[in-house]
PDB file of C-alpha atoms in Angstrom:
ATOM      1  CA  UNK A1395     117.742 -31.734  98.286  1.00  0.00           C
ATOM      2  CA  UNK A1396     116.045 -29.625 101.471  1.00  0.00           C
ATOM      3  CA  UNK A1397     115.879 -26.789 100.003  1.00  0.00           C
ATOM      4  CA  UNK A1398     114.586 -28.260  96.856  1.00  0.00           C
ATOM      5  CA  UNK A1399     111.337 -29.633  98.090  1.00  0.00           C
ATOM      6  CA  UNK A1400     110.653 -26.823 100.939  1.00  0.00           C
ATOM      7  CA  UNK A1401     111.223 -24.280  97.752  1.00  0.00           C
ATOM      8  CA  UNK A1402     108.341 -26.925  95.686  1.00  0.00           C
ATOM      9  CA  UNK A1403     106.049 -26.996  99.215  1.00  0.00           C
ATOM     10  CA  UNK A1404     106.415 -23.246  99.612  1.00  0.00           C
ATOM     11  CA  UNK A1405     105.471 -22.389  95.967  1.00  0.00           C
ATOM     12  CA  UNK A1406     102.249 -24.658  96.361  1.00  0.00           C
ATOM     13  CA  UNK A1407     101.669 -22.990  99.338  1.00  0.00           C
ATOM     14  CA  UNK A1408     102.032 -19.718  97.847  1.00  0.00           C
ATOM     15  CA  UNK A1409     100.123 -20.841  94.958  1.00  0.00           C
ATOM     16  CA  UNK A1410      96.961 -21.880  97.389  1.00  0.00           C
ATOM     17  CA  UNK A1411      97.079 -18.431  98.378  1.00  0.00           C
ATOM     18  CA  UNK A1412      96.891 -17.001  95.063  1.00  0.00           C
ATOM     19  CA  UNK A1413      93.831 -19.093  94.558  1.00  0.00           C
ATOM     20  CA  UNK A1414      92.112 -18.093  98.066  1.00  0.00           C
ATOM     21  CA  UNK A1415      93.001 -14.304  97.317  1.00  0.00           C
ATOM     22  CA  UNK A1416      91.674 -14.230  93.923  1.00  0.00           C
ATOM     23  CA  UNK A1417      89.274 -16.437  93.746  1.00  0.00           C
ATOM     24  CA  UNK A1418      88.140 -17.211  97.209  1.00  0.00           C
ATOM     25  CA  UNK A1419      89.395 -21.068  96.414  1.00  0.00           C
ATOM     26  CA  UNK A1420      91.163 -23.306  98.944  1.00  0.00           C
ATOM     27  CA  UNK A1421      92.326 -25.343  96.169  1.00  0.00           C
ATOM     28  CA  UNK A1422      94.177 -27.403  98.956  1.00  0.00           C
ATOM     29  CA  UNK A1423      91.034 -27.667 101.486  1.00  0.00           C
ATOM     30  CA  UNK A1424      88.934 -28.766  98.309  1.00  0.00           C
ATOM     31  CA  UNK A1425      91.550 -31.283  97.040  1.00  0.00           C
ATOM     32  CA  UNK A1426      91.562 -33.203 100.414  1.00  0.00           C
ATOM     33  CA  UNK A1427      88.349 -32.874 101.906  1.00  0.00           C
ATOM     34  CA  UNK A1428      88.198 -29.376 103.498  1.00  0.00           C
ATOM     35  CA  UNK A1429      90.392 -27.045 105.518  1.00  0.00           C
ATOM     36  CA  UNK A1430      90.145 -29.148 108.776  1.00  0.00           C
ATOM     37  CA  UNK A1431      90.546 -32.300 107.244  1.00  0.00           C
ATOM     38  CA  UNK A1432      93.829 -34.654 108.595  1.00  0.00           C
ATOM     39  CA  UNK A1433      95.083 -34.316 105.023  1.00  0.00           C
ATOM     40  CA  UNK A1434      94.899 -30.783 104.736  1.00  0.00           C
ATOM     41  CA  UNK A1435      96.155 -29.843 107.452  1.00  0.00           C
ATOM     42  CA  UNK A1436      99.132 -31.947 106.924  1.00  0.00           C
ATOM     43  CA  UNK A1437     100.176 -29.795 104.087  1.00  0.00           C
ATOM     44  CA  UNK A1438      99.321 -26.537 105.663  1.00  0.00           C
ATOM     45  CA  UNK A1439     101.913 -27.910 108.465  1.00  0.00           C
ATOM     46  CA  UNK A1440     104.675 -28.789 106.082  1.00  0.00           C
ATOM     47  CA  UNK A1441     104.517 -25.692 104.022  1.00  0.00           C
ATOM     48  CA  UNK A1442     104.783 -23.796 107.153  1.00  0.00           C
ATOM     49  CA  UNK A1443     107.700 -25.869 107.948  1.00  0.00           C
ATOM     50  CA  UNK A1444     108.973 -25.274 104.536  1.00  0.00           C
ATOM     51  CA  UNK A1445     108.709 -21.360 105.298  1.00  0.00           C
ATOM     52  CA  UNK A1446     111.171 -21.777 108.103  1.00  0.00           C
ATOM     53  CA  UNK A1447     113.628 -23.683 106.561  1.00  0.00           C
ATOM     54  CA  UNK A1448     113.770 -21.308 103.687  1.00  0.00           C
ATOM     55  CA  UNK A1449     114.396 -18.447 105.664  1.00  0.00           C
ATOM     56  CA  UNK A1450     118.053 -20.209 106.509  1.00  0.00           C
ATOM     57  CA  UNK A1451     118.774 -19.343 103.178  1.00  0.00           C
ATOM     58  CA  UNK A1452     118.723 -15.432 103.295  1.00  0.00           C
ATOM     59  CA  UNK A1453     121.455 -16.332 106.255  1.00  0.00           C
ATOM     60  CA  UNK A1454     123.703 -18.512 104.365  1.00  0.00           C
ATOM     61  CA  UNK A1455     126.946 -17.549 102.880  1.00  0.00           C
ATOM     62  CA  UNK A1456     126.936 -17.459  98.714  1.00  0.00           C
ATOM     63  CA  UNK A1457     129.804 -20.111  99.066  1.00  0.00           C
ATOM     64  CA  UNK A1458     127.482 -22.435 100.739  1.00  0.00           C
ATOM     65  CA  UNK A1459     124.743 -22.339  98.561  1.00  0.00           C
ATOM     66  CA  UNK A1460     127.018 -23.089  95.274  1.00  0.00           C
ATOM     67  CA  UNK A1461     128.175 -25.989  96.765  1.00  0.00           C
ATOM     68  CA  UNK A1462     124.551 -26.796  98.128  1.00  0.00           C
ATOM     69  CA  UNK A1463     124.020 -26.250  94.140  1.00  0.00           C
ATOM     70  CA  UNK A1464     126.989 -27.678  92.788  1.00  0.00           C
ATOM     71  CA  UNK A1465     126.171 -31.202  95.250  1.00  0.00           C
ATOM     72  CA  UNK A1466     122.296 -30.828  94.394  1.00  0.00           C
ATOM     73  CA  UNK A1467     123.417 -31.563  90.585  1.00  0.00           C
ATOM     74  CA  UNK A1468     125.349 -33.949  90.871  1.00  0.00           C
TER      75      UNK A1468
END
C-alpha cells in the first residue's frame, strides 16, 4: 500500500515539474494558494518523502516485491 501512494505522490510531483519546465506553471503552488503557502508546501514535503521511500525499492530483492505485489492485490 506504501509504495502505492508514494509511486501516485511521486508521479504528481513529477508531473508539477513537467508543468514548471514547460510551461513555467506551478500547477501545485496555483492550486493551493502559492508556493509558500501551508498547503503547498505540505505536498512538496510528502512528495519528497515519497522520493525516499521509493528509492528502497531499487534495493529490494525481486522476491520481496512479488509478494509486496501479490499482498497489495489481495
Amino acid at each position: 500500500m506504501w509504495d502505492k501512494i508514494a509511486l501516485i505522490l511521486l508521479i504528481i510531483g513529477g508531473i508539477n515539474w513537467g508543468l514548471v519546465g514547460i510551461f513555467e506553471l506551478d500547477l501545485v503552488a496555483w492550486m493551493l494558494g502559492g508556493a509558500g503557502s501551508l498547503a503547498a508546501r505540505a505536498v512538496y514535503i510528502l512528495v519528497a518523502i515519497s522520493a525516499v521511500w521509493c528509492i528502497t525499492l531499487l534495493f529490494r530483492k525481486n522476491e520481496e516485491l512479488a509478494v509486496s505485489a501479490a499482498n497489495n492485490r489481495q
